[in-house]
Amino acid sequence: VKPMVSTATITDLVKATAKEPQPHQVRVVQEHEDLSTKLEALKQFLSKDKPPFVDDENWDLLNQQYKHMWHYEDVLRKRIKLF
């Protein structure tokens, strides 16, 4: 499980660019915020022992899901830096 990095906010974007963000920039930042919240929740769930109601196959899939979500969140973070 990889560590999370702080998330960018719309306010951070405005401060960094000194102008109103474009609609697509707002959507990307919002997507990043939403994904970061879900990613943190999944990270917390996976950091504990596998609960009895989750079988081995689903546990493995949840770990794969975390990895893919982490990479997606990383892509969004890199896009935001380019704003």
PDB file of C-alpha atoms in Angstrom, residues 4-64:
ATOM      1  CA  MET A   4      -1.038   9.173  -0.061  1.00  0.00           C
ATOM      2  CA  VAL A   5       0.090  12.645  -1.004  1.00  0.00           C
ATOM      3  CA  SER A   6      -1.862  15.744  -0.098  1.00  0.00           C
ATOM      4  CA  THR A   7      -4.655  16.578  -2.474  1.00  0.00           C
ATOM      5  CA  ALA A   8      -4.970  19.752  -4.495  1.00  0.00           C
ATOM      6  CA  THR A   9      -8.063  21.875  -4.032  1.00  0.00           C
ATOM      7  CA  ILE A  10      -9.790  24.427  -6.198  1.00  0.00           C
ATOM      8  CA  THR A  11      -8.426  27.119  -3.848  1.00  0.00           C
ATOM      9  CA  ASP A  12      -4.880  25.822  -4.367  1.00  0.00           C
ATOM     10  CA  LEU A  13      -5.410  25.936  -8.116  1.00  0.00           C
ATOM     11  CA  VAL A  14      -6.621  29.540  -8.025  1.00  0.00           C
ATOM     12  CA  LYS A  15      -3.673  30.547  -5.840  1.00  0.00           C
ATOM     13  CA  ALA A  16      -1.195  28.802  -8.141  1.00  0.00           C
ATOM     14  CA  THR A  17      -2.534  30.284 -11.365  1.00  0.00           C
ATOM     15  CA  ALA A  18      -3.733  33.662 -10.000  1.00  0.00           C
ATOM     16  CA  LYS A  19      -6.852  33.366 -12.171  1.00  0.00           C
ATOM     17  CA  GLU A  20     -10.184  31.587 -12.267  1.00  0.00           C
ATOM     18  CA  PRO A  21      -9.759  27.936 -13.242  1.00  0.00           C
ATOM     19  CA  GLN A  22     -11.301  26.692 -16.460  1.00  0.00           C
ATOM     20  CA  PRO A  23     -14.329  24.355 -16.147  1.00  0.00           C
ATOM     21  CA  HIS A  24     -12.280  21.289 -17.127  1.00  0.00           C
ATOM     22  CA  GLN A  25      -9.688  22.166 -14.478  1.00  0.00           C
ATOM     23  CA  VAL A  26     -12.380  22.344 -11.821  1.00  0.00           C
ATOM     24  CA  ARG A  27     -13.662  18.925 -12.918  1.00  0.00           C
ATOM     25  CA  VAL A  28     -10.183  17.382 -12.776  1.00  0.00           C
ATOM     26  CA  VAL A  29      -9.531  18.791  -9.296  1.00  0.00           C
ATOM     27  CA  GLN A  30     -12.949  17.595  -8.094  1.00  0.00           C
ATOM     28  CA  GLU A  31     -12.324  14.142  -9.575  1.00  0.00           C
ATOM     29  CA  HIS A  32      -8.961  14.067  -7.782  1.00  0.00           C
ATOM     30  CA  GLU A  33     -10.546  15.090  -4.471  1.00  0.00           C
ATOM     31  CA  ASP A  34     -13.289  12.453  -4.782  1.00  0.00           C
ATOM     32  CA  LEU A  35     -10.862   9.732  -5.813  1.00  0.00           C
ATOM     33  CA  SER A  36      -8.434  10.617  -3.020  1.00  0.00           C
ATOM     34  CA  THR A  37     -11.223  10.242  -0.452  1.00  0.00           C
ATOM     35  CA  LYS A  38     -12.205   6.831  -1.821  1.00  0.00           C
ATOM     36  CA  LEU A  39      -8.594   5.763  -2.097  1.00  0.00           C
ATOM     37  CA  GLU A  40      -7.907   6.645   1.531  1.00  0.00           C
ATOM     38  CA  ALA A  41     -10.988   4.700   2.670  1.00  0.00           C
ATOM     39  CA  LEU A  42      -9.898   1.642   0.680  1.00  0.00           C
ATOM     40  CA  LYS A  43      -6.346   1.986   2.024  1.00  0.00           C
ATOM     41  CA  GLN A  44      -7.679   1.969   5.600  1.00  0.00           C
ATOM     42  CA  PHE A  45      -9.847  -1.085   4.865  1.00  0.00           C
ATOM     43  CA  LEU A  46      -6.945  -2.996   3.300  1.00  0.00           C
ATOM     44  CA  SER A  47      -4.543  -2.103   6.109  1.00  0.00           C
ATOM     45  CA  LYS A  48      -6.486  -4.372   8.462  1.00  0.00           C
ATOM     46  CA  ASP A  49      -6.761  -8.143   8.393  1.00  0.00           C
ATOM     47  CA  LYS A  50      -9.066  -9.603   5.769  1.00  0.00           C
ATOM     48  CA  PRO A  51     -12.563  -9.719   7.253  1.00  0.00           C
ATOM     49  CA  PRO A  52     -14.365 -13.074   7.229  1.00  0.00           C
ATOM     50  CA  PHE A  53     -17.080 -11.806   4.876  1.00  0.00           C
ATOM     51  CA  VAL A  54     -14.525 -11.183   2.088  1.00  0.00           C
ATOM     52  CA  ASP A  55     -13.195 -14.242   0.281  1.00  0.00           C
ATOM     53  CA  ASP A  56      -9.609 -14.519  -0.960  1.00  0.00           C
ATOM     54  CA  GLU A  57     -10.471 -13.727  -4.574  1.00  0.00           C
ATOM     55  CA  ASN A  58     -12.305 -10.532  -3.657  1.00  0.00           C
ATOM     56  CA  TRP A  59      -9.496  -9.538  -1.273  1.00  0.00           C
ATOM     57  CA  ASP A  60      -7.005  -9.880  -4.123  1.00  0.00           C
ATOM     58  CA  LEU A  61      -9.299  -7.881  -6.416  1.00  0.00           C
ATOM     59  CA  LEU A  62      -9.620  -5.117  -3.833  1.00  0.00           C
ATOM     60  CA  ASN A  63      -5.838  -4.897  -3.670  1.00  0.00           C
ATOM     61  CA  GLN A  64      -5.671  -4.696  -7.461  1.00  0.00           C
TER      62      GLN A  64
END
